[in-house]
CSV table of C-alpha atoms in Angstrom, one decimal:
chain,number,residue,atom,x,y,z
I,12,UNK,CA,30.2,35.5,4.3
I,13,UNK,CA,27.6,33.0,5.5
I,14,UNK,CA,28.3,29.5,4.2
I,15,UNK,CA,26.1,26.5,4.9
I,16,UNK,CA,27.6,22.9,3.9
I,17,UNK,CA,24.8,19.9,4.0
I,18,UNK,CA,27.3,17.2,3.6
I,19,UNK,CA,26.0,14.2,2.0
I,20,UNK,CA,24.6,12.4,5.4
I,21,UNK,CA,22.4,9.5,4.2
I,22,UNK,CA,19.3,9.8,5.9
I,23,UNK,CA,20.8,11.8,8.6
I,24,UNK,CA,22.3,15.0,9.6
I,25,UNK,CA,25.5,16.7,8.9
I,26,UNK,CA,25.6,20.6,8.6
I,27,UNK,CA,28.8,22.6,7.8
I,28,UNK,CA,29.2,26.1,8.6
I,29,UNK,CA,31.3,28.9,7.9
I,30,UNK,CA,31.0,32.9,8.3
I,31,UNK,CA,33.1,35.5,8.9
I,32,UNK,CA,35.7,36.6,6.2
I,33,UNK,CA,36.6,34.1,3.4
I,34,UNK,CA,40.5,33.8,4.2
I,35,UNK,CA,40.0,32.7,7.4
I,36,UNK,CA,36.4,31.7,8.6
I,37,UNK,CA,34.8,30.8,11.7
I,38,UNK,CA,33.4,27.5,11.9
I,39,UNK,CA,30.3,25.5,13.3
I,40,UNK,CA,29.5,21.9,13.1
I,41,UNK,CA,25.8,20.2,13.5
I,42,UNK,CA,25.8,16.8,14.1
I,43,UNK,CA,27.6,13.7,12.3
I,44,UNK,CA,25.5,12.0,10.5
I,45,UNK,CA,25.2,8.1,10.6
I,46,UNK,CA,28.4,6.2,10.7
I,47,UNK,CA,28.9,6.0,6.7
I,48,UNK,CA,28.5,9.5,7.1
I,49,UNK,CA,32.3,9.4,9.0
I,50,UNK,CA,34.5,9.3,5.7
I,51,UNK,CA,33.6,12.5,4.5
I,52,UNK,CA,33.3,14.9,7.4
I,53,UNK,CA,37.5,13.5,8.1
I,54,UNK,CA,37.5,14.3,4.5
I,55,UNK,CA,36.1,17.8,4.7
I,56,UNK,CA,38.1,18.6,8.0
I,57,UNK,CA,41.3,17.7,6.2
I,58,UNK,CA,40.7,20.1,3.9
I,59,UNK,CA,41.5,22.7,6.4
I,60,UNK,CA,44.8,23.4,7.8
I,61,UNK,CA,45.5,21.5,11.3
I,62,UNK,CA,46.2,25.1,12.6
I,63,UNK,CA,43.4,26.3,11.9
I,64,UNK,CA,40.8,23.6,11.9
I,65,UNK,CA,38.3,24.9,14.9
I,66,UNK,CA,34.9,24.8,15.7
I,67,UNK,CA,33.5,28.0,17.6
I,68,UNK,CA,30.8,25.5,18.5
I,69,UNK,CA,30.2,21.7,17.7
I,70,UNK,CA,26.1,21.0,17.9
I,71,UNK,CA,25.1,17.7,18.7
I,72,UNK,CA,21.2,17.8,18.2
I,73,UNK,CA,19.7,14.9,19.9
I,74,UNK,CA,20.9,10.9,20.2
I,75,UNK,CA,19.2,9.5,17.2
I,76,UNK,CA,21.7,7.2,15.4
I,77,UNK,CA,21.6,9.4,12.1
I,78,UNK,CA,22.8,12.4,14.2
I,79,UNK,CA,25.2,11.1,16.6
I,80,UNK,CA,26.6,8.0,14.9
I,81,UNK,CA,29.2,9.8,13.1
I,82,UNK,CA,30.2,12.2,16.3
I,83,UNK,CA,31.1,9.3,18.5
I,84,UNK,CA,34.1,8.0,15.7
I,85,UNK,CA,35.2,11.5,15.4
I,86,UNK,CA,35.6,11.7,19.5
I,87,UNK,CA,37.0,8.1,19.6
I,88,UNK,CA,40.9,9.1,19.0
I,89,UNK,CA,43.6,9.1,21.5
I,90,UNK,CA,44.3,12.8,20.4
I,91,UNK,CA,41.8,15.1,18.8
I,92,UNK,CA,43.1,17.5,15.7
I,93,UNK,CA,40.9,19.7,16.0
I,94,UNK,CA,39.8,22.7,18.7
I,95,UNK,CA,36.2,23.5,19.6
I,96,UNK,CA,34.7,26.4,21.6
I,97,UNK,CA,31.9,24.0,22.5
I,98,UNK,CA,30.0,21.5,22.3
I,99,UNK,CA,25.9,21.6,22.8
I,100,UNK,CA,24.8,18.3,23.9
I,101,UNK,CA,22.3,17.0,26.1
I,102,UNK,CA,23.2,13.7,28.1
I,103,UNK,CA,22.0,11.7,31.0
I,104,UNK,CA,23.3,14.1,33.5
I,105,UNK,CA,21.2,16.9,31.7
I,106,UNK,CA,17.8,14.8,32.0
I,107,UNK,CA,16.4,14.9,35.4
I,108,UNK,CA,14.2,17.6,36.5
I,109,UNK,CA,16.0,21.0,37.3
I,110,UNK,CA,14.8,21.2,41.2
I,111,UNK,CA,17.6,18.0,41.8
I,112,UNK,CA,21.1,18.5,42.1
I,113,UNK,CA,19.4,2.0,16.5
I,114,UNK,CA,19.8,2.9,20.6
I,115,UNK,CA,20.5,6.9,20.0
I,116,UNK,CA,21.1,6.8,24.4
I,117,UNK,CA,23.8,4.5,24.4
I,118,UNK,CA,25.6,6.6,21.6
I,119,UNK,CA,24.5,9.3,23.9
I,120,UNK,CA,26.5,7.4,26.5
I,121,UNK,CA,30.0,7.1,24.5
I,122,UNK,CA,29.5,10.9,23.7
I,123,UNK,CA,29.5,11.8,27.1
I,124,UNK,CA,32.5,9.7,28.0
I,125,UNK,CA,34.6,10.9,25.1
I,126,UNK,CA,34.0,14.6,25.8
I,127,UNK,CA,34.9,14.1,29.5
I,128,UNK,CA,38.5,12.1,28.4
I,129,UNK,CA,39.2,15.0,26.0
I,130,UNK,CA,38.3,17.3,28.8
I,131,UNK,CA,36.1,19.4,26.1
I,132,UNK,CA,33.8,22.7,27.1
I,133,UNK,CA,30.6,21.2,27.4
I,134,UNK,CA,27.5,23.5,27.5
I,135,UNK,CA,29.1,26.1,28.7
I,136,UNK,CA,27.4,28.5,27.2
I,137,UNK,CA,24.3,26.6,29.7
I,138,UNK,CA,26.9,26.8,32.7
I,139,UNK,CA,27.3,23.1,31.9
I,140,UNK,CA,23.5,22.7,32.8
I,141,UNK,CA,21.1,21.3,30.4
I,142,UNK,CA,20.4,23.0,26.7
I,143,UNK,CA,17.3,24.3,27.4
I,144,UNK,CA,15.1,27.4,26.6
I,145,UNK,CA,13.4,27.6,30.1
I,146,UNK,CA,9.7,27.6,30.7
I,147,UNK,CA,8.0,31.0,30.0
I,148,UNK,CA,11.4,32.7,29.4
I,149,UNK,CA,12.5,34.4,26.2
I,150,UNK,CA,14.5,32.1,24.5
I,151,UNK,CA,18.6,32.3,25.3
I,152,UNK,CA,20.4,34.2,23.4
I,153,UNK,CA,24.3,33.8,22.8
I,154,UNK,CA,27.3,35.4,20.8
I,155,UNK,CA,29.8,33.5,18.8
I,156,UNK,CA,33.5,34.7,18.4
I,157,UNK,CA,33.2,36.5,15.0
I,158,UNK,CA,30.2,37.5,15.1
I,159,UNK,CA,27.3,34.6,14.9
I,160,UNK,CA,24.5,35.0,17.2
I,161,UNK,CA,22.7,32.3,18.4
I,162,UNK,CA,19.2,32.1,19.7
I,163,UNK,CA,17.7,28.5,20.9
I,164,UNK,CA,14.5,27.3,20.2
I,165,UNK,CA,14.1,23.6,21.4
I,166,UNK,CA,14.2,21.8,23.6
I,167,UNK,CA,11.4,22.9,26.4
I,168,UNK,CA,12.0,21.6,30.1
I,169,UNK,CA,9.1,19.0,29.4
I,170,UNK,CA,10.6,17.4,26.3
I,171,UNK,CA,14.2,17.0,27.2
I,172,UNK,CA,12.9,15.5,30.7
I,173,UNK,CA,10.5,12.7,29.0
I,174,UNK,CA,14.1,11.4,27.5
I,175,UNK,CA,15.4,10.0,30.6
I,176,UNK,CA,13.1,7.1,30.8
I,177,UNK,CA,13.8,5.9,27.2
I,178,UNK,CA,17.6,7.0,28.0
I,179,UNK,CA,17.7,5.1,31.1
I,180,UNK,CA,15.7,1.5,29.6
I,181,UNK,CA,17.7,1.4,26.1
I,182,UNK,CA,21.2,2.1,28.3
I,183,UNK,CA,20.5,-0.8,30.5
I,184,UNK,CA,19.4,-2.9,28.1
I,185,UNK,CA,23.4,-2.6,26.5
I,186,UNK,CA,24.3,-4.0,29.9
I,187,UNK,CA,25.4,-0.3,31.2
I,188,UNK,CA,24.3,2.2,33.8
I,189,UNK,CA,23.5,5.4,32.8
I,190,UNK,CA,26.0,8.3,33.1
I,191,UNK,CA,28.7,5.8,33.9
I,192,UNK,CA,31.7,7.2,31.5
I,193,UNK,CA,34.1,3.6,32.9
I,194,UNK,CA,31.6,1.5,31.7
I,195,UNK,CA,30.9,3.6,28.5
I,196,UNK,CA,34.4,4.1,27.2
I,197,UNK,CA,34.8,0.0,27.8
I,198,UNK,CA,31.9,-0.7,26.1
I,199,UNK,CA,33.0,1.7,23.4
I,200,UNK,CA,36.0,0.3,22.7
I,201,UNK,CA,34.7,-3.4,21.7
I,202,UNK,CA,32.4,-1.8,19.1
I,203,UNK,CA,34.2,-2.0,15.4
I,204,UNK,CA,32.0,0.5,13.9
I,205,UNK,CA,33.0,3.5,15.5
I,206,UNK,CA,36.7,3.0,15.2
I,207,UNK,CA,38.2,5.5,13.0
I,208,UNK,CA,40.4,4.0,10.0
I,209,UNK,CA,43.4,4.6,11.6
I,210,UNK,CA,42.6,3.1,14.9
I,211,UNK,CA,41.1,-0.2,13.5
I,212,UNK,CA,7.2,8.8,-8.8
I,213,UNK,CA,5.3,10.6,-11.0
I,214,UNK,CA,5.3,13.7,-9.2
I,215,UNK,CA,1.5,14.2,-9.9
I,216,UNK,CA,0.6,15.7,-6.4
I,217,UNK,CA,-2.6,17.8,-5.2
I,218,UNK,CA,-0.5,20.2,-3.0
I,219,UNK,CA,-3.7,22.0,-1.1
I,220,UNK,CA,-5.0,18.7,0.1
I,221,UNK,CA,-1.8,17.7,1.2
I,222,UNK,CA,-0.8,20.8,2.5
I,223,UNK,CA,-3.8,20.9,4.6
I,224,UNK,CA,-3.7,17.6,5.5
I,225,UNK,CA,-4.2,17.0,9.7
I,226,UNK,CA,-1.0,18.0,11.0
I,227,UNK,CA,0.4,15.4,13.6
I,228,UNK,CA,2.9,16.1,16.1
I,229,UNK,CA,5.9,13.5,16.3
I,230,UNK,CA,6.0,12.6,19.6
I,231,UNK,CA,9.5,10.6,19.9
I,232,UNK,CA,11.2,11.8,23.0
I,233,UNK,CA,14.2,11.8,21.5
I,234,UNK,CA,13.9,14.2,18.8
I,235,UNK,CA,12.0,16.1,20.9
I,236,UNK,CA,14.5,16.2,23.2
I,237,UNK,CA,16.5,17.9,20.0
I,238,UNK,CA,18.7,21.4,20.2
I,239,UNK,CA,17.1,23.8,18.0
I,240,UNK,CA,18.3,27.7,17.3
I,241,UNK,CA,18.5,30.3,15.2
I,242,UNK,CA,22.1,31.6,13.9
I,243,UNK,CA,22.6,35.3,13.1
I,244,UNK,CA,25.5,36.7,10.8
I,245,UNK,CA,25.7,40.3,9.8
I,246,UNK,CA,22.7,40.9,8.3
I,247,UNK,CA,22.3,37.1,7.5
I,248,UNK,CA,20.1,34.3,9.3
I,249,UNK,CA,19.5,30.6,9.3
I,250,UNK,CA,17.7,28.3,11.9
I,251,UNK,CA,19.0,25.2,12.4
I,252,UNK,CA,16.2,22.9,13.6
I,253,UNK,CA,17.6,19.4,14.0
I,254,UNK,CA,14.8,16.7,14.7
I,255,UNK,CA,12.7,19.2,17.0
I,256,UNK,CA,9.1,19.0,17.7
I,257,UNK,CA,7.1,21.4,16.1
I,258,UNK,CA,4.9,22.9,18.7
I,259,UNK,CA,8.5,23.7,20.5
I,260,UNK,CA,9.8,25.7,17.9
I,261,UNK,CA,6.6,27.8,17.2
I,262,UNK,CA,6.0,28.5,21.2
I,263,UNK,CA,9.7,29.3,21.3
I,264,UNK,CA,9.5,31.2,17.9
I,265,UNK,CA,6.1,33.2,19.4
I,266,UNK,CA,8.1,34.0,22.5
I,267,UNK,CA,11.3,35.5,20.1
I,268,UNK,CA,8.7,37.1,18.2
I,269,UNK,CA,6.8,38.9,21.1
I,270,UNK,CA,10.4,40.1,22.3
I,271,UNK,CA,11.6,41.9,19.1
I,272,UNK,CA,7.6,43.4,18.5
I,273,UNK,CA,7.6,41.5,14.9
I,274,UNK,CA,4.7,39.6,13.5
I,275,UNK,CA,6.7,37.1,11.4
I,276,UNK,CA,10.0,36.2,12.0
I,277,UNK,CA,12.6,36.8,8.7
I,278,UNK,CA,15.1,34.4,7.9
I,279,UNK,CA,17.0,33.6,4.8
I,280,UNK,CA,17.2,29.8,5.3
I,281,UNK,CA,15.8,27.1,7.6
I,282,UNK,CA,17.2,23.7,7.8
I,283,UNK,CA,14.1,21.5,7.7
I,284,UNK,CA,13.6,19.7,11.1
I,285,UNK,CA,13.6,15.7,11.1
I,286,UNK,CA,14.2,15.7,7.5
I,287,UNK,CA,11.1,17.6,6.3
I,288,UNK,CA,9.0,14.7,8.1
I,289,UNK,CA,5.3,15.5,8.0
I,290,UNK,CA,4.9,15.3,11.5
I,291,UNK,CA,7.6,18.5,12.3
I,292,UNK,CA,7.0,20.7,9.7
I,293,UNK,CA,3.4,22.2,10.5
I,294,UNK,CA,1.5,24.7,8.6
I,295,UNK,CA,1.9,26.5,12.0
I,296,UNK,CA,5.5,26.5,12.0
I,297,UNK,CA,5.9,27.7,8.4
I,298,UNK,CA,3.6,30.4,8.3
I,299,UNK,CA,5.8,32.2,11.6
I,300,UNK,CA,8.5,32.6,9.1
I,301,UNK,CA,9.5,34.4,6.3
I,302,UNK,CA,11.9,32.7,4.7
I,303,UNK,CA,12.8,31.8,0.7
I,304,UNK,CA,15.4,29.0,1.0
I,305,UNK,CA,14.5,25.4,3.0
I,306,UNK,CA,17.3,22.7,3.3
I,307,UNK,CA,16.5,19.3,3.7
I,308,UNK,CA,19.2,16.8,4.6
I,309,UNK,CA,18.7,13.3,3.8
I,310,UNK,CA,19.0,10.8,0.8
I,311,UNK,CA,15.3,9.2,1.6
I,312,UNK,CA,16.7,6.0,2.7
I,313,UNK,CA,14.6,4.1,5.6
I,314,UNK,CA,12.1,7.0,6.0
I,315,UNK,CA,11.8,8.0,2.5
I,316,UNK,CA,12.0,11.5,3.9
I,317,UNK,CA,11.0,14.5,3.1
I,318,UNK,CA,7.5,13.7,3.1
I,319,UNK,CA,4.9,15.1,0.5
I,320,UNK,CA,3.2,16.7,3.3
I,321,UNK,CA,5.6,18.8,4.8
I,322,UNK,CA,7.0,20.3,1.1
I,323,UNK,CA,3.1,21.2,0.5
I,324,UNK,CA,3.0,23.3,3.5
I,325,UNK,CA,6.2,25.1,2.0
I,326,UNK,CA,4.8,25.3,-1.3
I,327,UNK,CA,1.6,27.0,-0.2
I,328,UNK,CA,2.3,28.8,2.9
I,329,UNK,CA,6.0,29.6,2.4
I,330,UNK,CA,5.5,32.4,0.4
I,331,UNK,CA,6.0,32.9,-3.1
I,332,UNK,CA,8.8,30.8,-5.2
I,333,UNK,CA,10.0,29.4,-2.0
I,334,UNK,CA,13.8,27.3,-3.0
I,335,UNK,CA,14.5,24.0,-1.5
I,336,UNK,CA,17.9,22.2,-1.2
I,337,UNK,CA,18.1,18.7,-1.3
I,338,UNK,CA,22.0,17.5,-1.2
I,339,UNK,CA,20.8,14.2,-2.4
I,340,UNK,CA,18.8,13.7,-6.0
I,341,UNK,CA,17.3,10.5,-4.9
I,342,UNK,CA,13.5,9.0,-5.5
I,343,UNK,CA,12.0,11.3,-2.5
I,344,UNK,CA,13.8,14.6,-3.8
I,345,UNK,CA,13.7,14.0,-7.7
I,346,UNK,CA,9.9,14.3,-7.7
I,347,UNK,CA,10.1,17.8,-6.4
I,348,UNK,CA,12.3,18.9,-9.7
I,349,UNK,CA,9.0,17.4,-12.0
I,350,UNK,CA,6.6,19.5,-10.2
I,351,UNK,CA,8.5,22.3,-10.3
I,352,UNK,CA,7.2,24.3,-13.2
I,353,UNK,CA,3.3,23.5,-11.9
I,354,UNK,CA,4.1,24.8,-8.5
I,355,UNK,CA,6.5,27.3,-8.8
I,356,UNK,CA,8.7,25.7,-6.2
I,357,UNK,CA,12.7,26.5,-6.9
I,358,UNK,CA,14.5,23.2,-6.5
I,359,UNK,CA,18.1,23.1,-6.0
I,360,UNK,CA,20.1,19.7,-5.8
I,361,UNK,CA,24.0,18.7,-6.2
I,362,UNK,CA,26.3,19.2,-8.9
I,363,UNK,CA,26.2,16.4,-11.1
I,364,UNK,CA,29.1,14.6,-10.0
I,365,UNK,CA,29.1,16.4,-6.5
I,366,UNK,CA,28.2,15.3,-2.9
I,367,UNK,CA,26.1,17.6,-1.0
I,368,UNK,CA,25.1,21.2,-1.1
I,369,UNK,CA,26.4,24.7,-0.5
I,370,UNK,CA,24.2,27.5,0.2
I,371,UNK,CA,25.2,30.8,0.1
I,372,UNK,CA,23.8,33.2,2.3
């Protein structure tokens, strides 16, 4: 079994996994979502049994405010319920180069804090160091209890280090000092928000010219500073791609690729990086992959994401009768459902009545 959950997230991220056997599954977690998101992650925890609510690992992608938002409330208790393995997440301390010994960074900030008064595992899979796939290496691989392996992807040594500036400017503009956890926790604890309850178209589109559009890297240094990997079960697979750049994930992909002597990398779903923006899903990127499900998480709010341009490049170079997952039906996902017959796209959306999405691998 091979379960992934896209809880309903707004405009943000918030991805629910489960493998292993169906009685009593192991468990990941990728990012929070923004802070409306908080109400029904608690909600979907509390489904499972305090004994055995655990997370193998607990993915925190990158500092954006629709990642982390949510992950900071769930931290902020006195006493966590919950175990974790854990936890991926690249800080302040993770940012400078490796030869020395909405603000997403000051979220980034509160993270840090939290997982040091919890005293949680912390990128030790990384031997605490930075999540990284090293320059001109093969990208990391790992093994998760029950069987899940894991390979990363993003970020490169370039990325996560052009962070620290913005990190350090945004962090000092809140009044703190970067990698502070006093001043953090302090400042934390004055912010309402992140209190938990009980502590406080037409669909008429030419898909070639689209598709083919001029691709255009994002080049925020935060989501390129985002964890990335692939996640094997079994015979099952699924990359996870959080906001990451794409020209990271296709030199990282090449790299896996040149490794295991394939030409095209199969997987049976991908998680859509940044939403399916148009600038991180590249014609590049797609046609590495063989893949027939793509999950986008996000209700289209703010960034009206996914973007036309990025589903074209599904559409035509993701093979034939590619399936997409929206778990929203809002104005930026119902189009995709008119233009389905014309294109042969699959599109797959909530319940009626339902929040979010399962997909079974």
């Amino acid at each position: 079994m091979y379960r992934i959950e896209m809880l309903p997230a707004l405009h943000g991220d918030c991805i629910w996994i489960e493998y292993g056997h169906e009685s009593k599954p192991f468990r990941i977690l990728i990012d929070g979502g923004p802070v409306p998101t908080y109400d029904i992650l608690r909600n979907r925890m509390e489904r499972v049994s305090k004994e055995l609510r655990r997370f193998e690992l607990m993915v925190i992608t990158h500092v954006d405010a629709d990642h982390i938002e949510s992950a900071v409330k769930l931290l902020n208790v006195q006493e966590l319920d919950f175990e974790v393995g854990d936890i991926w997440f690249n800080a302040w301390k993770h940012l400078l180069p490796a030869n020395r010994d909405e603000l997403g960074p000051v979220q980034g900030e509160y993270v840090s804090a939290l997982i040091r008064q919890h005293g949680l595992p912390w990128n030790r899979a990384f031997n605490h160091g930075p999540v990284v796939v090293p320059e001109g290496a093969d990208p990391p691989c790992f093994d998760l209890p029950g069987g899940m392996k894991l390979t990363l992807l993003s970020p490169d040594t370039h990325r996560l280090a052009r962070l620290a500036p913005e990190w350090a400017k945004a962090v000092r503009a809140a009044g703190l000092e970067p990698g502070v956890a006093k001043e953090a926790l302090e400042d934390l604890s004055k912010r309402k928000k992140y209190r938990p309850p009980d502590e406080l178209g037409t669909g008429r589109f030419d898909i070639t010219a689209l598709a083919d559009a001029s691709f255009r890297s994002d080049n925020s240094p935060p989501n390129g500073s985002s964890i990335a990997f692939l996640a094997e079960y079994q015979e099952k697979s699924c990359m996870f791609l959080g906001d990451a750049h794409a020209p990271v994930l296709v030199d990282a992909i090449e790299r896996l690729l040149a490794h295991r002597g394939e030409e095209k990398l199969l997987v049976d779903a991908i998680k859509l990086p940044h939403h399916g923006s148009r600038n991180n899903v590249s014609r590049e990127l797609i046609e590495l992959l063989q893949c027939s499900r793509y999950l986008v998480s996000t209700n289209g709010n703010i960034f009206e994401h996914p973007d036309a341009e990025a589903i074209a490049r599904i559409i035509k170079y993701g093979g034939r009768s590619p399936g997409i997952y929206f778990n929203y039906l809002s104005d930026t996902t119902r189009i995709w459902k008119e233009t389905s017959i014309r294109t042969g796209l699959r599109v797959h959306f909530p319940d009626q009545g339902e929040s979010g999405i399962i997909i079974e691998l």
